[in-house]
Amino acid sequence: MSANPSVPEQRLRALKARIEAACRAAGRSPESVRLLAVGKAKPARAIRELAGLGQRAFGENYVQEALAKQRELADLALEWHLIGPLQSNKARLAASCFAWLHSLDRTKLVPLLAAGRQGLPALEVLIQVKIDDEPGKHGVAPAGLAALAEAVARHPELRLRGLMTIPAPLDLDHRRRAFARLRELFERLKRDHPEIDTLSMGMSEDLEVAIAEGATLIRIGSALFGPRPAHPTDAERDAESLH
Ligand SMILES: *Cc1c(COP(=O)(O)O)cnc(C)c1O
């Protein structure tokens, strides 16, 4: 890295220092935590800049927004993760243009994803769990997790890799307990699915407590790309796409 680092480079350095400190505090190696850069609402050129600094894995919330960026960045070998809620009518398309899905939350999507993935390497799948019982939030309830995992395991086009959660935006102690519960669910699921290896939890504000509770992949937007402009809510997007 250069002597006069750009803003993205400064942000990346600062973030890596946070990750290293959190790993040290947790007695973990920094290599045990993967960084997913979340570029939602940011232009392709911001992703290109970060790719130039060595970042490879990028997360997007919306299929159409991701496709536009993938076209602009087709010259780069990037790994794309879909982390936002997935509508059934976009499941086949999503399965064909992402390497990872973090937001599987219902059985209905499983055959659609498998169909969309035909002839490609297996789609890496994380099940999103609704760990706080907030109304209107996405994710499968813990009670439905085992059945959903079984459904994924029946399809060779899909590879179950683990779990993802977004805790309620309460204080860090609350979030830490939510992450601990996800980890317990992960350990339990591992008995029937020993291949799972990924706990996707932790964002810009709470990555330290997520790493303390065993996150293996953190999803970071604002700490890398700066604050986001106001973004339509999921509900507004869903409504929009019905037209
Ligand atoms: C936006 C988003 C992130 C990143 O959030 P920051 O707080 O900006 O780091 C992570 N995961 C999901 C699912 C998101 O929608």
mmCIF file of C-alpha atoms and ligand atoms in Angstrom:
data_model
loop_
_atom_site.group_PDB
_atom_site.id
_atom_site.type_symbol
_atom_site.label_atom_id
_atom_site.label_comp_id
_atom_site.label_asym_id
_atom_site.label_seq_id
_atom_site.Cartn_x
_atom_site.Cartn_y
_atom_site.Cartn_z
ATOM 1 C CA MET A 1 0.000 0.000 0.000
ATOM 2 C CA SER A 2 1.222 3.504 -0.852
ATOM 3 C CA ALA A 3 2.445 6.298 1.439
ATOM 4 C CA ASN A 4 -0.475 8.600 0.587
ATOM 5 C CA PRO A 5 -3.405 6.218 0.679
ATOM 6 C CA SER A 6 -6.684 7.076 -1.024
ATOM 7 C CA VAL A 7 -9.864 7.238 1.029
ATOM 8 C CA PRO A 8 -10.887 3.660 0.087
ATOM 9 C CA GLU A 9 -7.425 2.451 0.995
ATOM 10 C CA GLN A 10 -7.572 4.246 4.342
ATOM 11 C CA ARG A 11 -10.979 2.735 5.057
ATOM 12 C CA LEU A 12 -9.778 -0.744 4.112
ATOM 13 C CA ARG A 13 -6.700 -0.395 6.322
ATOM 14 C CA ALA A 14 -8.774 0.838 9.267
ATOM 15 C CA LEU A 15 -11.251 -1.998 8.801
ATOM 16 C CA LYS A 16 -8.507 -4.618 8.629
ATOM 17 C CA ALA A 17 -7.040 -3.195 11.837
ATOM 18 C CA ARG A 18 -10.465 -3.555 13.515
ATOM 19 C CA ILE A 19 -10.787 -7.145 12.293
ATOM 20 C CA GLU A 20 -7.287 -8.002 13.504
ATOM 21 C CA ALA A 21 -7.912 -6.448 16.924
ATOM 22 C CA ALA A 22 -11.219 -8.312 17.267
ATOM 23 C CA CYS A 23 -9.552 -11.579 16.278
ATOM 24 C CA ARG A 24 -6.727 -11.012 18.726
ATOM 25 C CA ALA A 25 -9.225 -10.318 21.530
ATOM 26 C CA ALA A 26 -11.097 -13.511 20.625
ATOM 27 C CA GLY A 27 -7.938 -15.613 20.308
ATOM 28 C CA ARG A 28 -8.657 -16.239 16.626
ATOM 29 C CA SER A 29 -6.503 -15.920 13.552
ATOM 30 C CA PRO A 30 -7.435 -13.041 11.191
ATOM 31 C CA GLU A 31 -7.513 -15.546 8.321
ATOM 32 C CA SER A 32 -10.497 -17.238 9.976
ATOM 33 C CA VAL A 33 -12.730 -14.256 9.119
ATOM 34 C CA ARG A 34 -13.625 -13.526 5.498
ATOM 35 C CA LEU A 35 -14.482 -9.996 4.459
ATOM 36 C CA LEU A 36 -17.477 -9.479 2.190
ATOM 37 C CA ALA A 37 -17.639 -5.914 0.832
ATOM 38 C CA VAL A 38 -21.267 -4.777 0.543
ATOM 39 C CA GLY A 39 -21.610 -2.344 -2.360
ATOM 40 C CA LYS A 40 -25.366 -1.751 -2.354
ATOM 41 C CA ALA A 41 -26.285 1.758 -3.509
ATOM 42 C CA LYS A 42 -22.647 2.348 -4.510
ATOM 43 C CA PRO A 43 -21.495 2.689 -8.128
ATOM 44 C CA ALA A 44 -19.487 0.058 -9.956
ATOM 45 C CA ARG A 45 -16.470 2.347 -9.914
ATOM 46 C CA ALA A 46 -16.345 2.190 -6.091
ATOM 47 C CA ILE A 47 -16.243 -1.606 -6.342
ATOM 48 C CA ARG A 48 -13.529 -1.432 -8.991
ATOM 49 C CA GLU A 49 -11.429 0.751 -6.682
ATOM 50 C CA LEU A 50 -11.725 -1.755 -3.853
ATOM 51 C CA ALA A 51 -10.998 -4.656 -6.206
ATOM 52 C CA GLY A 52 -7.812 -2.794 -7.138
ATOM 53 C CA LEU A 53 -6.810 -3.003 -3.465
ATOM 54 C CA GLY A 54 -7.181 -6.775 -3.497
ATOM 55 C CA GLN A 55 -10.794 -7.262 -2.344
ATOM 56 C CA ARG A 56 -12.480 -10.132 -4.248
ATOM 57 C CA ALA A 57 -15.837 -10.931 -2.610
ATOM 58 C CA PHE A 58 -18.692 -8.433 -3.038
ATOM 59 C CA GLY A 59 -22.224 -8.521 -1.662
ATOM 60 C CA GLU A 60 -25.313 -6.998 -3.248
ATOM 61 C CA ASN A 61 -28.904 -6.754 -1.995
ATOM 62 C CA TYR A 62 -30.826 -6.489 -5.241
ATOM 63 C CA VAL A 63 -30.547 -8.743 -8.273
ATOM 64 C CA GLN A 64 -31.051 -6.052 -10.925
ATOM 65 C CA GLU A 65 -28.603 -3.644 -9.309
ATOM 66 C CA ALA A 66 -26.035 -6.435 -9.081
ATOM 67 C CA LEU A 67 -26.470 -7.464 -12.711
ATOM 68 C CA ALA A 68 -25.796 -3.929 -13.913
ATOM 69 C CA LYS A 69 -22.586 -3.789 -11.872
ATOM 70 C CA GLN A 70 -21.515 -7.270 -12.969
ATOM 71 C CA ARG A 71 -21.768 -6.142 -16.595
ATOM 72 C CA GLU A 72 -19.640 -3.060 -15.910
ATOM 73 C CA LEU A 73 -17.065 -5.100 -13.998
ATOM 74 C CA ALA A 74 -17.009 -8.166 -16.269
ATOM 75 C CA ASP A 75 -13.253 -7.726 -16.821
ATOM 76 C CA LEU A 76 -12.570 -8.463 -13.127
ATOM 77 C CA ALA A 77 -12.625 -11.904 -11.512
ATOM 78 C CA LEU A 78 -14.964 -11.087 -8.615
ATOM 79 C CA GLU A 79 -17.037 -13.370 -6.393
ATOM 80 C CA TRP A 80 -20.621 -12.106 -6.091
ATOM 81 C CA HIS A 81 -22.842 -12.777 -3.072
ATOM 82 C CA LEU A 82 -26.566 -12.054 -2.939
ATOM 83 C CA ILE A 83 -27.342 -10.950 0.615
ATOM 84 C CA GLY A 84 -30.757 -9.291 0.246
ATOM 85 C CA PRO A 85 -34.208 -10.901 0.389
ATOM 86 C CA LEU A 86 -34.968 -12.989 -2.686
ATOM 87 C CA GLN A 87 -38.316 -12.935 -4.487
ATOM 88 C CA SER A 88 -39.484 -16.203 -6.038
ATOM 89 C CA ASN A 89 -39.720 -14.673 -9.499
ATOM 90 C CA LYS A 90 -36.002 -13.792 -9.376
ATOM 91 C CA ALA A 91 -34.722 -17.046 -7.865
ATOM 92 C CA ARG A 92 -33.681 -18.771 -11.117
ATOM 93 C CA LEU A 93 -31.896 -15.679 -12.382
ATOM 94 C CA ALA A 94 -30.185 -15.105 -9.035
ATOM 95 C CA ALA A 95 -28.970 -18.708 -8.935
ATOM 96 C CA SER A 96 -27.296 -18.248 -12.311
ATOM 97 C CA CYS A 97 -25.451 -14.989 -11.603
ATOM 98 C CA PHE A 98 -24.180 -15.222 -8.012
ATOM 99 C CA ALA A 99 -21.632 -17.570 -6.465
ATOM 100 C CA TRP A 100 -23.232 -17.340 -3.027
ATOM 101 C CA LEU A 101 -26.712 -16.780 -1.633
ATOM 102 C CA HIS A 102 -26.946 -15.615 2.009
ATOM 103 C CA SER A 103 -30.704 -15.192 2.248
ATOM 104 C CA LEU A 104 -32.431 -18.513 1.646
ATOM 105 C CA ASP A 105 -35.460 -18.364 3.937
ATOM 106 C CA ARG A 106 -38.118 -20.685 2.498
ATOM 107 C CA THR A 107 -38.406 -24.122 0.924
ATOM 108 C CA LYS A 108 -40.314 -22.824 -2.069
ATOM 109 C CA LEU A 109 -37.128 -21.203 -3.409
ATOM 110 C CA VAL A 110 -35.055 -24.388 -3.312
ATOM 111 C CA PRO A 111 -36.211 -26.117 -6.545
ATOM 112 C CA LEU A 112 -36.174 -22.763 -8.367
ATOM 113 C CA LEU A 113 -32.575 -22.149 -7.331
ATOM 114 C CA ALA A 114 -31.563 -25.679 -8.322
ATOM 115 C CA ALA A 115 -33.176 -25.240 -11.734
ATOM 116 C CA GLY A 116 -31.394 -21.924 -12.274
ATOM 117 C CA ARG A 117 -28.063 -23.479 -11.359
ATOM 118 C CA GLN A 118 -28.132 -26.405 -13.821
ATOM 119 C CA GLY A 119 -24.791 -26.926 -15.559
ATOM 120 C CA LEU A 120 -22.884 -24.595 -13.219
ATOM 121 C CA PRO A 121 -20.706 -25.291 -10.176
ATOM 122 C CA ALA A 122 -22.878 -25.681 -7.079
ATOM 123 C CA LEU A 123 -24.372 -22.500 -5.621
ATOM 124 C CA GLU A 124 -22.992 -21.839 -2.123
ATOM 125 C CA VAL A 125 -26.038 -21.438 0.112
ATOM 126 C CA LEU A 126 -26.515 -19.886 3.528
ATOM 127 C CA ILE A 127 -29.839 -20.046 5.307
ATOM 128 C CA GLN A 128 -30.984 -16.745 6.788
ATOM 129 C CA VAL A 129 -32.366 -17.216 10.286
ATOM 130 C CA LYS A 130 -34.764 -14.812 11.981
ATOM 131 C CA ILE A 131 -33.030 -14.828 15.329
ATOM 132 C CA ASP A 132 -34.997 -11.903 16.813
ATOM 133 C CA ASP A 133 -38.687 -12.381 16.325
ATOM 134 C CA GLU A 134 -39.333 -9.004 14.664
ATOM 135 C CA PRO A 135 -42.518 -8.742 12.634
ATOM 136 C CA GLY A 136 -41.967 -8.296 8.918
ATOM 137 C CA LYS A 137 -38.318 -9.355 9.021
ATOM 138 C CA HIS A 138 -36.849 -11.963 6.710
ATOM 139 C CA GLY A 139 -35.403 -15.306 7.707
ATOM 140 C CA VAL A 140 -36.637 -18.744 8.670
ATOM 141 C CA ALA A 141 -37.685 -19.268 12.282
ATOM 142 C CA PRO A 142 -35.237 -21.503 14.173
ATOM 143 C CA ALA A 143 -37.915 -24.232 14.290
ATOM 144 C CA GLY A 144 -37.965 -24.418 10.473
ATOM 145 C CA LEU A 145 -34.224 -24.570 9.987
ATOM 146 C CA ALA A 146 -33.683 -28.351 9.924
ATOM 147 C CA ALA A 147 -36.346 -28.946 7.256
ATOM 148 C CA LEU A 148 -35.000 -26.168 5.044
ATOM 149 C CA ALA A 149 -31.453 -27.520 5.357
ATOM 150 C CA GLU A 150 -32.709 -30.980 4.341
ATOM 151 C CA ALA A 151 -34.374 -29.488 1.263
ATOM 152 C CA VAL A 152 -31.107 -27.832 0.185
ATOM 153 C CA ALA A 153 -29.113 -31.013 0.763
ATOM 154 C CA ARG A 154 -31.318 -32.943 -1.680
ATOM 155 C CA HIS A 155 -30.100 -30.860 -4.655
ATOM 156 C CA PRO A 156 -26.605 -31.382 -6.080
ATOM 157 C CA GLU A 157 -26.826 -27.908 -7.675
ATOM 158 C CA LEU A 158 -26.804 -26.383 -4.186
ATOM 159 C CA ARG A 159 -24.178 -26.677 -1.463
ATOM 160 C CA LEU A 160 -25.233 -25.860 2.075
ATOM 161 C CA ARG A 161 -22.461 -23.770 3.672
ATOM 162 C CA GLY A 162 -24.045 -22.397 6.845
ATOM 163 C CA LEU A 163 -26.180 -19.663 8.358
ATOM 164 C CA MET A 164 -26.688 -15.919 8.155
ATOM 165 C CA THR A 165 -28.513 -13.485 10.391
ATOM 166 C CA ILE A 166 -29.230 -9.788 10.823
ATOM 167 C CA PRO A 167 -30.029 -9.047 14.471
ATOM 168 C CA ALA A 168 -32.505 -6.359 15.489
ATOM 169 C CA PRO A 169 -30.686 -3.005 15.498
ATOM 170 C CA LEU A 170 -30.531 -2.808 19.299
ATOM 171 C CA ASP A 171 -27.508 -2.366 21.564
ATOM 172 C CA LEU A 172 -24.343 -4.420 21.134
ATOM 173 C CA ASP A 173 -25.058 -6.694 24.116
ATOM 174 C CA HIS A 174 -28.338 -7.652 22.529
ATOM 175 C CA ARG A 175 -26.683 -8.278 19.165
ATOM 176 C CA ARG A 176 -23.952 -10.325 20.771
ATOM 177 C CA ARG A 177 -26.561 -12.606 22.359
ATOM 178 C CA ALA A 178 -28.288 -12.913 18.966
ATOM 179 C CA PHE A 179 -24.987 -13.940 17.345
ATOM 180 C CA ALA A 180 -24.376 -16.462 20.124
ATOM 181 C CA ARG A 181 -27.790 -18.006 19.450
ATOM 182 C CA LEU A 182 -27.035 -18.271 15.732
ATOM 183 C CA ARG A 183 -23.806 -20.016 16.564
ATOM 184 C CA GLU A 184 -25.663 -22.527 18.757
ATOM 185 C CA LEU A 185 -28.063 -23.243 15.906
ATOM 186 C CA PHE A 186 -25.068 -23.653 13.604
ATOM 187 C CA GLU A 187 -23.392 -26.168 15.934
ATOM 188 C CA ARG A 188 -26.624 -28.131 16.200
ATOM 189 C CA LEU A 189 -27.148 -28.146 12.416
ATOM 190 C CA LYS A 190 -23.570 -29.289 11.942
ATOM 191 C CA ARG A 191 -24.388 -32.640 13.538
ATOM 192 C CA ASP A 192 -26.569 -33.525 10.527
ATOM 193 C CA HIS A 193 -24.601 -31.442 7.986
ATOM 194 C CA PRO A 194 -20.947 -31.766 8.971
ATOM 195 C CA GLU A 195 -19.840 -29.939 5.818
ATOM 196 C CA ILE A 196 -21.168 -26.537 6.913
ATOM 197 C CA ASP A 197 -18.391 -24.051 7.670
ATOM 198 C CA THR A 198 -19.766 -20.506 7.347
ATOM 199 C CA LEU A 199 -21.375 -18.171 9.877
ATOM 200 C CA SER A 200 -22.277 -14.936 8.089
ATOM 201 C CA MET A 201 -22.868 -12.383 10.846
ATOM 202 C CA GLY A 202 -21.601 -8.928 11.693
ATOM 203 C CA MET A 203 -21.794 -5.600 9.841
ATOM 204 C CA SER A 204 -19.970 -2.246 10.175
ATOM 205 C CA GLU A 205 -21.300 -1.457 13.647
ATOM 206 C CA ASP A 206 -21.129 -4.852 15.278
ATOM 207 C CA LEU A 207 -18.326 -6.831 13.643
ATOM 208 C CA GLU A 208 -16.364 -7.052 16.921
ATOM 209 C CA VAL A 209 -19.130 -8.836 18.825
ATOM 210 C CA ALA A 210 -19.829 -11.044 15.781
ATOM 211 C CA ILE A 211 -16.173 -12.110 15.624
ATOM 212 C CA ALA A 212 -16.205 -12.726 19.380
ATOM 213 C CA GLU A 213 -19.128 -15.117 18.825
ATOM 214 C CA GLY A 214 -17.536 -17.005 15.949
ATOM 215 C CA ALA A 215 -18.412 -15.186 12.696
ATOM 216 C CA THR A 216 -16.431 -16.600 9.776
ATOM 217 C CA LEU A 217 -17.719 -14.048 7.277
ATOM 218 C CA ILE A 218 -18.599 -10.416 7.989
ATOM 219 C CA ARG A 219 -20.653 -8.267 5.614
ATOM 220 C CA ILE A 220 -19.336 -4.711 5.585
ATOM 221 C CA GLY A 221 -20.840 -1.780 3.719
ATOM 222 C CA SER A 222 -20.509 1.690 5.228
ATOM 223 C CA ALA A 223 -17.168 1.118 6.982
ATOM 224 C CA LEU A 224 -15.674 0.368 3.543
ATOM 225 C CA PHE A 225 -17.647 2.541 1.151
ATOM 226 C CA GLY A 226 -18.741 5.403 3.406
ATOM 227 C CA PRO A 227 -22.312 6.262 4.368
ATOM 228 C CA ARG A 228 -25.095 5.294 1.976
ATOM 229 C CA PRO A 229 -27.678 7.663 0.550
ATOM 230 C CA ALA A 230 -31.234 6.948 1.688
ATOM 231 C CA HIS A 231 -32.347 3.725 0.038
ATOM 232 C CA PRO A 232 -35.866 2.483 -0.629
ATOM 233 C CA THR A 233 -36.928 -0.098 1.915
ATOM 234 C CA ASP A 234 -37.376 -3.722 0.937
ATOM 235 C CA ALA A 235 -41.150 -3.272 1.084
ATOM 236 C CA GLU A 236 -40.995 -0.406 -1.394
ATOM 237 C CA ARG A 237 -38.798 -2.417 -3.715
ATOM 238 C CA ASP A 238 -41.114 -5.410 -3.543
ATOM 239 C CA ALA A 239 -44.070 -3.193 -4.355
ATOM 240 C CA GLU A 240 -42.167 -1.626 -7.247
ATOM 241 C CA SER A 241 -41.282 -4.960 -8.815
ATOM 242 C CA LEU A 242 -44.930 -6.036 -8.949
ATOM 243 C CA HIS A 243 -45.579 -3.445 -11.659
HETATM 244 C C1 LIG B 1 -26.391 -3.306 4.001
HETATM 245 C C2 LIG B 1 -26.126 -4.643 4.513
HETATM 246 C C3 LIG B 1 -24.899 -4.953 5.123
HETATM 247 C C4 LIG B 1 -23.809 -3.927 5.375
HETATM 248 O O1 LIG B 1 -24.219 -3.013 6.333
HETATM 249 P P1 LIG B 1 -23.230 -1.894 6.923
HETATM 250 O O2 LIG B 1 -23.847 -1.540 8.217
HETATM 251 O O3 LIG B 1 -23.226 -0.787 5.951
HETATM 252 O O4 LIG B 1 -21.903 -2.509 7.079
HETATM 253 C C5 LIG B 1 -24.706 -6.257 5.535
HETATM 254 N N1 LIG B 1 -25.635 -7.217 5.360
HETATM 255 C C6 LIG B 1 -26.809 -6.953 4.775
HETATM 256 C C7 LIG B 1 -27.802 -8.053 4.598
HETATM 257 C C8 LIG B 1 -27.101 -5.678 4.339
HETATM 258 O O5 LIG B 1 -28.295 -5.429 3.776
#
